CSV table of N, CA and C and ligand atoms in Angstrom, one decimal:
chain,number,residue,atom,x,y,z
J,583,MET,N,-79.3,145.3,-5.2
J,583,MET,CA,-77.8,144.9,-5.5
J,583,MET,C,-76.8,144.9,-4.7
J,584,LYS,N,-76.0,143.9,-5.2
J,584,LYS,CA,-74.9,143.3,-4.1
J,584,LYS,C,-73.8,144.5,-4.2
J,585,THR,N,-73.1,144.6,-3.2
J,585,THR,CA,-71.8,145.6,-3.3
J,585,THR,C,-70.9,143.8,-2.5
J,586,SER,N,-70.9,143.4,-2.0
J,586,SER,CA,-69.6,142.3,-1.9
J,586,SER,C,-69.5,141.8,-3.7
J,587,VAL,N,-67.9,141.5,-3.9
J,587,VAL,CA,-67.6,141.4,-5.2
J,587,VAL,C,-67.7,139.8,-4.8
J,588,SER,N,-67.4,138.5,-4.8
J,588,SER,CA,-67.2,137.3,-4.9
J,588,SER,C,-68.1,136.2,-3.8
J,589,GLU,N,-69.3,136.0,-4.1
J,589,GLU,CA,-69.5,134.7,-3.7
J,589,GLU,C,-69.4,133.6,-3.6
J,590,ILE,N,-69.1,132.6,-3.4
J,590,ILE,CA,-68.1,131.7,-3.4
J,590,ILE,C,-68.5,130.7,-2.6
J,591,ILE,N,-69.5,129.2,-3.6
J,591,ILE,CA,-70.0,128.5,-2.9
J,591,ILE,C,-69.6,127.4,-2.5
J,592,GLU,N,-69.1,126.1,-1.8
J,592,GLU,CA,-68.6,124.8,-1.8
J,592,GLU,C,-69.5,123.9,-1.7
J,593,ILE,N,-69.5,123.7,-2.7
J,593,ILE,CA,-70.6,122.1,-2.6
J,593,ILE,C,-70.8,121.3,-2.2
J,594,GLY,N,-71.3,120.0,-2.0
J,594,GLY,CA,-71.2,118.6,-1.4
J,594,GLY,C,-69.8,118.2,-2.5
J,595,ILE,N,-69.0,117.0,-2.1
J,595,ILE,CA,-68.7,116.3,-2.8
J,595,ILE,C,-69.4,114.7,-1.7
J,596,LEU,N,-69.6,114.0,-2.9
J,596,LEU,CA,-70.6,112.8,-3.0
J,596,LEU,C,-69.8,111.7,-2.8
J,597,GLY,N,-69.1,111.5,-1.8
J,597,GLY,CA,-67.2,111.0,-2.1
J,597,GLY,C,-67.6,109.3,-1.7
J,598,ASP,N,-67.2,107.9,-3.1
J,598,ASP,CA,-66.9,106.6,-2.1
J,598,ASP,C,-65.7,105.8,-2.9
J,599,GLU,N,-66.1,104.8,-2.9
J,599,GLU,CA,-64.9,104.5,-3.0
J,599,GLU,C,-65.1,104.0,-4.7
J,600,ARG,N,-65.9,104.4,-5.2
J,600,ARG,CA,-65.9,104.6,-6.5
J,600,ARG,C,-65.0,105.4,-7.1
J,601,GLY,N,-65.3,106.9,-6.3
J,601,GLY,CA,-64.6,108.5,-6.4
J,601,GLY,C,-65.9,109.2,-6.2
J,602,ASN,N,-65.8,110.6,-6.8
J,602,ASN,CA,-66.3,111.9,-6.5
J,602,ASN,C,-67.8,112.1,-7.3
J,603,LEU,N,-68.4,112.9,-6.9
J,603,LEU,CA,-69.7,113.3,-7.9
J,603,LEU,C,-70.2,114.3,-7.1
J,604,SER,N,-70.7,115.6,-7.9
J,604,SER,CA,-70.7,117.5,-7.0
J,604,SER,C,-71.8,117.1,-8.2
J,605,VAL,N,-73.0,117.5,-7.6
J,605,VAL,CA,-74.2,117.7,-7.9
J,605,VAL,C,-74.3,119.5,-7.8
J,606,ILE,N,-74.9,119.9,-9.1
J,606,ILE,CA,-75.9,122.2,-8.7
J,606,ILE,C,-77.1,121.6,-9.4
J,607,GLU,N,-77.8,122.0,-8.4
J,607,GLU,CA,-79.2,122.1,-8.9
J,607,GLU,C,-80.2,123.5,-8.3
J,608,SER,N,-80.6,123.9,-9.5
J,608,SER,CA,-81.2,125.3,-9.3
J,608,SER,C,-81.8,125.8,-8.0
J,609,PHE,N,-82.0,127.0,-7.3
J,609,PHE,CA,-83.0,127.0,-6.4
J,609,PHE,C,-82.1,126.4,-5.5
J,610,ILE,N,-81.4,125.3,-5.7
J,610,ILE,CA,-80.6,124.5,-4.3
J,610,ILE,C,-79.4,125.0,-3.9
J,611,HIS,N,-78.3,124.9,-4.8
J,611,HIS,CA,-77.2,125.3,-4.9
J,611,HIS,C,-76.5,126.8,-4.9
J,612,ILE,N,-77.5,126.7,-6.3
J,612,ILE,CA,-77.2,127.9,-6.8
J,612,ILE,C,-78.7,129.2,-7.0
J,613,PRO,N,-78.0,130.4,-6.6
J,613,PRO,CA,-79.2,130.9,-6.8
J,613,PRO,C,-80.4,131.9,-7.8
J,614,PHE,N,-80.2,130.8,-8.7
J,614,PHE,CA,-80.7,131.2,-10.6
J,614,PHE,C,-81.4,129.8,-11.1
J,615,ASP,N,-82.8,130.1,-11.6
J,615,ASP,CA,-82.7,129.1,-12.9
J,615,ASP,C,-82.2,129.0,-14.1
J,616,ILE,N,-81.4,127.5,-14.5
J,616,ILE,CA,-80.2,127.0,-14.9
J,616,ILE,C,-80.6,127.9,-16.3
J,617,LYS,N,-80.2,127.9,-17.3
J,617,LYS,CA,-80.4,127.9,-19.2
J,617,LYS,C,-79.9,127.5,-19.9
J,618,ARG,N,-78.6,127.7,-19.8
J,618,ARG,CA,-77.5,127.7,-20.7
J,618,ARG,C,-76.2,126.9,-19.7
J,619,VAL,N,-76.0,126.2,-20.6
J,619,VAL,CA,-74.3,125.9,-20.0
J,619,VAL,C,-73.1,125.8,-21.1
J,620,PHE,N,-72.1,126.4,-20.6
J,620,PHE,CA,-70.8,126.2,-21.4
J,620,PHE,C,-69.7,126.1,-21.0
J,621,TYR,N,-68.9,126.0,-21.9
J,621,TYR,CA,-67.6,125.7,-21.3
J,621,TYR,C,-66.5,125.9,-22.0
J,622,ILE,N,-65.7,126.1,-21.2
J,622,ILE,CA,-64.3,126.6,-22.2
J,622,ILE,C,-63.2,126.1,-21.4
J,623,TYR,N,-62.2,125.6,-22.3
J,623,TYR,CA,-61.5,124.4,-22.4
J,623,TYR,C,-60.6,124.7,-23.3
J,624,SER,N,-59.1,123.7,-23.2
J,624,SER,CA,-58.1,123.6,-24.4
J,624,SER,C,-57.7,125.4,-24.2
J,625,THR,N,-58.0,126.0,-23.9
J,625,THR,CA,-57.3,127.5,-24.2
J,625,THR,C,-56.0,128.1,-23.6
J,626,LYS,N,-55.8,127.9,-24.8
J,626,LYS,CA,-53.8,128.5,-24.2
J,626,LYS,C,-53.4,129.5,-23.8
J,627,GLU,N,-52.0,129.1,-23.8
J,627,GLU,CA,-51.2,130.0,-22.6
J,627,GLU,C,-51.6,131.7,-22.8
J,628,ASN,N,-51.7,132.0,-22.1
J,628,ASN,CA,-51.8,133.6,-21.2
J,628,ASN,C,-53.1,134.3,-21.9
J,629,VAL,N,-53.7,133.2,-22.4
J,629,VAL,CA,-55.0,133.8,-22.8
J,629,VAL,C,-55.8,134.5,-21.7
J,630,HIS,N,-56.7,136.2,-22.2
J,630,HIS,CA,-57.2,136.7,-21.0
J,630,HIS,C,-58.7,136.0,-21.4
J,631,ARG,N,-59.5,136.1,-21.2
J,631,ARG,CA,-60.9,136.1,-22.0
J,631,ARG,C,-62.1,136.6,-20.7
J,632,GLY,N,-63.0,137.0,-21.1
J,632,GLY,CA,-64.1,137.5,-21.2
J,632,GLY,C,-64.7,138.7,-21.4
J,633,PHE,N,-63.7,140.1,-20.0
J,633,PHE,CA,-63.7,141.3,-20.1
J,633,PHE,C,-65.3,142.0,-20.6
J,634,HIS,N,-66.0,141.7,-19.7
J,634,HIS,CA,-67.5,142.4,-19.8
J,634,HIS,C,-68.0,142.0,-18.8
J,635,ALA,N,-69.5,142.6,-18.6
J,635,ALA,CA,-70.3,142.1,-17.2
J,635,ALA,C,-71.7,141.9,-18.2
J,636,HIS,N,-72.8,142.3,-17.3
J,636,HIS,CA,-74.3,142.2,-18.5
J,636,HIS,C,-74.8,142.9,-18.0
J,637,TYR,N,-76.3,142.8,-18.4
J,637,TYR,CA,-77.4,143.8,-17.7
J,637,TYR,C,-78.5,142.6,-17.3
J,638,LYS,N,-78.8,141.2,-17.3
J,638,LYS,CA,-78.9,140.4,-16.8
J,638,LYS,C,-78.9,139.2,-16.6
J,639,THR,N,-77.4,138.8,-17.3
J,639,THR,CA,-77.6,137.1,-17.2
J,639,THR,C,-76.4,137.3,-16.0
J,640,ARG,N,-77.3,135.8,-14.5
J,640,ARG,CA,-76.0,135.8,-13.8
J,640,ARG,C,-75.7,133.9,-14.5
J,641,GLN,N,-74.8,133.5,-13.3
J,641,GLN,CA,-73.7,133.1,-13.8
J,641,GLN,C,-73.1,132.2,-12.5
J,642,ALA,N,-72.8,130.9,-12.9
J,642,ALA,CA,-72.2,129.8,-12.0
J,642,ALA,C,-71.1,129.7,-12.8
J,643,LEU,N,-69.6,129.9,-12.4
J,643,LEU,CA,-68.2,129.3,-12.8
J,643,LEU,C,-68.1,128.5,-11.9
J,644,ILE,N,-67.1,127.3,-12.6
J,644,ILE,CA,-66.6,126.1,-12.1
J,644,ILE,C,-66.2,125.3,-12.3
J,645,SER,N,-64.4,125.6,-12.3
J,645,SER,CA,-63.0,124.8,-12.8
J,645,SER,C,-63.5,123.1,-12.2
J,646,VAL,N,-64.2,122.2,-13.7
J,646,VAL,CA,-64.6,121.0,-13.0
J,646,VAL,C,-62.7,120.0,-13.3
J,647,SER,N,-62.7,121.1,-13.9
J,647,SER,CA,-61.2,120.0,-14.1
J,647,SER,C,-59.9,121.6,-14.4
J,648,GLY,N,-58.8,121.0,-13.5
J,648,GLY,CA,-57.4,122.2,-13.4
J,648,GLY,C,-57.8,123.3,-12.7
J,649,SER,N,-57.3,124.5,-13.0
J,649,SER,CA,-57.6,125.7,-12.2
J,649,SER,C,-57.5,126.7,-13.4
J,650,CYS,N,-58.0,128.0,-13.0
J,650,CYS,CA,-58.0,129.3,-13.4
J,650,CYS,C,-58.2,130.5,-12.7
J,651,LYS,N,-58.2,131.8,-12.8
J,651,LYS,CA,-58.7,132.7,-12.2
J,651,LYS,C,-59.7,134.1,-12.8
J,652,VAL,N,-60.0,134.4,-11.7
J,652,VAL,CA,-61.1,135.1,-11.6
J,652,VAL,C,-60.9,136.7,-11.5
J,653,PHE,N,-61.2,138.1,-12.4
J,653,PHE,CA,-60.7,139.1,-11.8
J,653,PHE,C,-62.0,139.8,-11.8
J,654,LEU,N,-62.7,140.1,-10.5
J,654,LEU,CA,-64.1,141.0,-10.6
J,654,LEU,C,-64.1,142.2,-10.4
J,655,ASP,N,-65.0,143.1,-10.7
J,655,ASP,CA,-64.8,143.9,-10.5
J,655,ASP,C,-66.2,144.9,-10.4
J,656,ASN,N,-66.9,145.2,-9.3
J,656,ASN,CA,-68.6,145.5,-9.5
J,656,ASN,C,-68.5,147.5,-9.0
J,657,THR,N,-67.6,147.8,-9.5
J,657,THR,CA,-67.3,149.7,-9.7
J,657,THR,C,-66.9,150.1,-8.0
J,658,ILE,N,-66.7,149.2,-7.4
J,658,ILE,CA,-66.7,149.3,-5.3
J,658,ILE,C,-65.6,149.1,-5.3
J,659,ARG,N,-65.6,147.4,-5.7
J,659,ARG,CA,-64.6,146.5,-4.5
J,659,ARG,C,-63.9,145.6,-6.5
J,660,THR,N,-63.2,145.7,-6.2
J,660,THR,CA,-62.7,144.4,-7.1
J,660,THR,C,-61.6,143.0,-6.0
J,661,ASP,N,-61.9,142.2,-6.9
J,661,ASP,CA,-61.1,140.9,-6.0
J,661,ASP,C,-60.8,139.7,-6.8
J,662,GLU,N,-60.1,138.8,-6.7
J,662,GLU,CA,-59.5,137.8,-7.3
J,662,GLU,C,-60.0,136.4,-7.0
J,663,VAL,N,-60.5,135.6,-7.5
J,663,VAL,CA,-60.7,133.9,-7.1
J,663,VAL,C,-60.4,133.6,-7.9
J,664,LEU,N,-59.5,132.2,-7.4
J,664,LEU,CA,-58.7,131.1,-7.9
J,664,LEU,C,-60.2,130.0,-8.1
J,665,LEU,N,-59.6,129.5,-8.9
J,665,LEU,CA,-60.6,128.3,-9.0
J,665,LEU,C,-59.8,127.2,-9.3
J,666,ASP,N,-59.8,126.6,-8.5
J,666,ASP,CA,-58.9,125.3,-8.1
J,666,ASP,C,-59.6,124.0,-7.7
J,667,ALA,N,-60.5,124.1,-7.9
J,667,ALA,CA,-61.2,122.6,-6.9
J,667,ALA,C,-63.3,122.8,-7.7
J,668,PRO,N,-63.4,121.3,-8.4
J,668,PRO,CA,-64.5,120.9,-8.8
J,668,PRO,C,-65.7,121.7,-7.7
J,669,ASN,N,-65.4,121.3,-6.8
J,669,ASN,CA,-67.0,121.9,-6.2
J,669,ASN,C,-67.1,122.9,-5.3
J,670,LYS,N,-65.9,124.0,-6.0
J,670,LYS,CA,-65.9,125.5,-5.8
J,670,LYS,C,-66.4,126.3,-6.8
J,671,VAL,N,-67.5,127.1,-6.4
J,671,VAL,CA,-68.6,127.7,-7.9
J,671,VAL,C,-68.3,129.2,-7.5
J,672,LEU,N,-68.3,130.0,-8.7
J,672,LEU,CA,-68.2,131.5,-7.9
J,672,LEU,C,-69.5,131.6,-8.8
J,673,ILE,N,-70.2,132.4,-8.1
J,673,ILE,CA,-71.1,133.1,-8.7
J,673,ILE,C,-71.0,134.7,-8.8
J,674,LEU,N,-71.4,135.3,-10.0
J,674,LEU,CA,-71.4,136.3,-10.8
J,674,LEU,C,-72.5,137.0,-11.0
J,675,GLU,N,-72.4,138.3,-10.2
J,675,GLU,CA,-74.1,138.5,-10.8
J,675,GLU,C,-73.8,139.6,-12.0
J,676,PRO,N,-74.6,140.2,-12.4
J,676,PRO,CA,-75.0,141.0,-14.4
J,676,PRO,C,-73.8,142.1,-13.7
J,677,ASN,N,-73.9,142.5,-12.6
J,677,ASN,CA,-72.8,144.0,-12.2
J,677,ASN,C,-71.0,143.6,-12.0
J,678,ASP,N,-70.9,142.4,-11.7
J,678,ASP,CA,-69.7,142.1,-11.9
J,678,ASP,C,-69.0,142.2,-13.5
J,679,TRP,N,-68.1,142.7,-13.5
J,679,TRP,CA,-67.4,142.9,-14.3
J,679,TRP,C,-65.9,141.8,-14.3
J,680,HIS,N,-65.8,140.8,-15.2
J,680,HIS,CA,-65.4,139.8,-15.3
J,680,HIS,C,-64.5,139.1,-16.3
J,681,GLU,N,-63.1,138.9,-15.8
J,681,GLU,CA,-61.7,138.7,-16.4
J,681,GLU,C,-61.0,136.9,-16.0
J,682,MET,N,-60.7,136.3,-16.4
J,682,MET,CA,-60.8,135.2,-16.7
J,682,MET,C,-59.5,135.1,-17.4
J,683,TYR,N,-58.4,134.4,-16.3
J,683,TYR,CA,-57.0,133.9,-16.9
J,683,TYR,C,-55.8,133.1,-16.4
J,684,ASP,N,-55.0,132.6,-16.6
J,684,ASP,CA,-53.8,131.8,-15.1
J,684,ASP,C,-54.4,130.6,-15.8
J,685,PHE,N,-55.2,130.1,-18.1
J,685,PHE,CA,-55.8,128.6,-17.1
J,685,PHE,C,-54.2,127.8,-17.2
J,686,SER,N,-55.0,126.5,-16.6
J,686,SER,CA,-54.2,125.3,-16.3
J,686,SER,C,-54.3,124.8,-17.5
J,687,GLU,N,-53.3,124.3,-18.2
J,687,GLU,CA,-53.5,123.6,-19.4
J,687,GLU,C,-55.2,122.4,-19.6
J,688,ASP,N,-54.7,122.0,-17.8
J,688,ASP,CA,-56.3,120.8,-18.3
J,688,ASP,C,-57.4,121.6,-17.7
J,689,CYS,N,-57.0,122.6,-17.8
J,689,CYS,CA,-58.7,123.6,-17.4
J,689,CYS,C,-59.9,123.6,-18.2
J,690,VAL,N,-60.8,123.2,-17.4
J,690,VAL,CA,-62.5,123.4,-18.0
J,690,VAL,C,-62.7,123.6,-17.6
J,691,LEU,N,-63.7,125.0,-17.4
J,691,LEU,CA,-64.3,126.4,-16.9
J,691,LEU,C,-66.1,125.5,-17.8
J,692,LEU,N,-66.5,125.7,-16.6
J,692,LEU,CA,-67.7,125.2,-17.1
J,692,LEU,C,-68.7,126.0,-16.1
J,693,VAL,N,-69.1,127.4,-17.1
J,693,VAL,CA,-70.6,128.1,-16.6
J,693,VAL,C,-71.8,127.5,-16.8
J,694,LEU,N,-72.3,128.3,-16.0
J,694,LEU,CA,-73.5,127.8,-15.9
J,694,LEU,C,-74.3,129.4,-15.6
J,695,ALA,N,-75.5,129.3,-17.1
J,695,ALA,CA,-76.0,130.7,-17.0
J,695,ALA,C,-77.3,130.8,-16.6
J,696,SER,N,-78.3,132.0,-16.2
J,696,SER,CA,-79.2,132.4,-15.8
J,696,SER,C,-80.3,132.6,-17.1
J,697,GLU,N,-79.7,133.0,-19.0
J,697,GLU,CA,-80.3,133.4,-19.8
J,697,GLU,C,-79.7,132.5,-20.6
J,698,LEU,N,-80.6,132.8,-21.8
J,698,LEU,CA,-79.4,132.5,-23.0
J,698,LEU,C,-79.2,133.1,-23.6
J,699,TYR,N,-78.3,132.5,-24.5
J,699,TYR,CA,-77.0,133.8,-25.2
J,699,TYR,C,-78.1,135.0,-26.0
J,700,ASP,N,-77.8,135.9,-25.6
J,700,ASP,CA,-77.7,137.6,-25.8
J,700,ASP,C,-77.0,138.0,-26.1
J,701,SER,N,-76.4,138.1,-27.4
J,701,SER,CA,-75.0,139.4,-27.7
J,701,SER,C,-75.3,140.5,-27.2
J,702,LYS,N,-76.9,140.8,-27.0
J,702,LYS,CA,-77.4,142.5,-26.5
J,702,LYS,C,-76.6,142.6,-25.0
J,703,ASP,N,-77.5,141.3,-24.5
J,703,ASP,CA,-77.4,141.2,-22.6
J,703,ASP,C,-75.9,141.3,-22.0
J,704,TYR,N,-74.8,141.9,-23.2
J,704,TYR,CA,-73.6,141.9,-22.4
J,704,TYR,C,-72.8,143.8,-22.9
J,705,ILE,N,-71.9,144.1,-21.7
J,705,ILE,CA,-71.8,144.8,-21.5
J,705,ILE,C,-70.2,144.7,-21.7
J,706,ARG,N,-69.1,145.1,-22.8
J,706,ARG,CA,-68.2,145.3,-23.3
J,706,ARG,C,-67.3,146.1,-23.2
J,707,ASP,N,-67.8,147.2,-22.9
J,707,ASP,CA,-67.1,148.4,-23.0
J,707,ASP,C,-67.1,148.9,-21.4
J,708,TYR,N,-65.5,149.2,-20.9
J,708,TYR,CA,-65.7,149.4,-19.3
J,708,TYR,C,-66.1,150.5,-19.0
J,709,ASN,N,-66.0,151.3,-20.1
J,709,ASN,CA,-66.4,152.9,-19.6
J,709,ASN,C,-67.9,152.9,-19.6
J,710,LYS,N,-68.9,152.6,-20.3
J,710,LYS,CA,-70.0,152.1,-20.3
J,710,LYS,C,-70.6,150.8,-19.3
J,711,PHE,N,-69.5,150.6,-18.4
J,711,PHE,CA,-70.3,149.0,-17.2
J,711,PHE,C,-70.5,150.5,-16.5
J,712,LEU,N,-69.6,151.3,-16.3
J,712,LEU,CA,-69.1,152.4,-15.5
J,712,LEU,C,-70.9,152.5,-14.8
J,713,GLU,N,-70.8,153.2,-16.2
J,713,GLU,CA,-72.5,154.4,-16.8
J,713,GLU,C,-73.3,153.6,-16.2
J,714,VAL,N,-73.1,152.1,-16.5
J,714,VAL,CA,-75.0,151.7,-16.0
J,714,VAL,C,-74.7,151.4,-14.5
J,715,TYR,N,-73.5,150.5,-13.8
J,715,TYR,CA,-73.0,150.5,-13.0
J,715,TYR,C,-72.4,151.0,-11.5
J,716,SER,N,-71.9,152.4,-12.4
J,716,SER,CA,-71.2,152.9,-10.8
J,716,SER,C,-72.7,153.2,-10.0
J,717,LYS,N,-73.5,153.9,-10.1
J,717,LYS,CA,-74.3,154.9,-9.6
J,717,LYS,C,-75.3,154.0,-8.7
J,718,LYS,N,-75.6,152.8,-9.4
J,718,LYS,CA,-77.1,151.5,-9.2
J,718,LYS,C,-75.8,151.5,-7.7
J,719,THR,N,-75.1,150.7,-8.3
J,719,THR,CA,-74.1,150.1,-6.9
J,719,THR,C,-73.9,150.8,-5.9
J,720,GLN,N,-73.8,152.0,-5.5
J,720,GLN,CA,-73.0,152.9,-4.6
J,720,GLN,C,-74.9,153.0,-4.2
J,721,GLU,N,-76.1,152.7,-4.5
J,721,GLU,CA,-77.1,153.0,-4.4
J,721,GLU,C,-77.3,152.5,-2.8
J,722,VAL,N,-77.5,151.3,-3.0
J,722,VAL,CA,-78.0,150.4,-2.3
J,722,VAL,C,-76.9,150.3,-0.5
T,1168,TYD,P1,-66.7,134.9,-25.8
T,1168,TYD,O1,-67.9,135.8,-25.8
T,1168,TYD,O2,-65.4,135.8,-26.9
T,1168,TYD,O3,-65.9,134.7,-25.1
T,1168,TYD,P2,-65.3,135.2,-23.4
T,1168,TYD,O4,-66.2,136.0,-22.8
T,1168,TYD,O5,-65.7,134.1,-22.6
T,1168,TYD,O6,-63.9,135.6,-24.0
T,1168,TYD,O7,-67.5,134.2,-27.3
T,1168,TYD,C1,-66.4,133.5,-27.6
T,1168,TYD,C2,-68.0,133.1,-29.3
T,1168,TYD,O8,-68.8,132.9,-28.9
T,1168,TYD,C3,-68.9,134.5,-29.7
T,1168,TYD,O9,-68.9,134.8,-30.4
T,1168,TYD,C4,-69.9,134.1,-29.0
T,1168,TYD,C5,-69.5,133.0,-29.1
T,1168,TYD,N1,-71.1,132.3,-28.0
T,1168,TYD,C6,-72.2,131.5,-28.4
T,1168,TYD,O10,-72.7,132.1,-28.9
T,1168,TYD,N2,-73.5,131.7,-27.0
T,1168,TYD,C7,-72.6,131.5,-25.7
T,1168,TYD,O11,-73.3,131.4,-25.5
T,1168,TYD,C8,-71.5,132.2,-25.0
T,1168,TYD,C9,-70.8,131.7,-24.0
T,1168,TYD,C10,-70.5,132.4,-26.7
């Protein structure tokens, strides 16, 4: 179990006279196999989303358009990450409680996930999150 909160990966920009292209491949650019993709967009002003951690799911967050902020808490450290470039990838481990906010109007937040959707994999209660992870995170 890692104790550092935010792992940010800068992926390459393949640019030419036509514009840019960036690529993310499982186990090459991010440390897991991608089983699910979803994206958050047209987010209304002042909306905060997330407020959960997971038991198993690992995720990679990319603001492919616009920007947003992500607050992270792994019971030992908290952090705030600004996602403001389409080649900036934030890796979230299962024990990263996360909240997303300050979405720009044009923000498209792309999320790559290591597991299929399963509501049982969510920890939405912060006290439950502390119960599950505070001891484990400190043991390592
Ligand atoms: P929700 O978990 O509330 O999003 P956030 O964590 O960003 O606040 O998800 C919104 C709805 O979408 C909720 O009813 C669950 C559903 N959903 C799926 O069906 N599949 C998915 O992969 C995701 C991420 C959400």
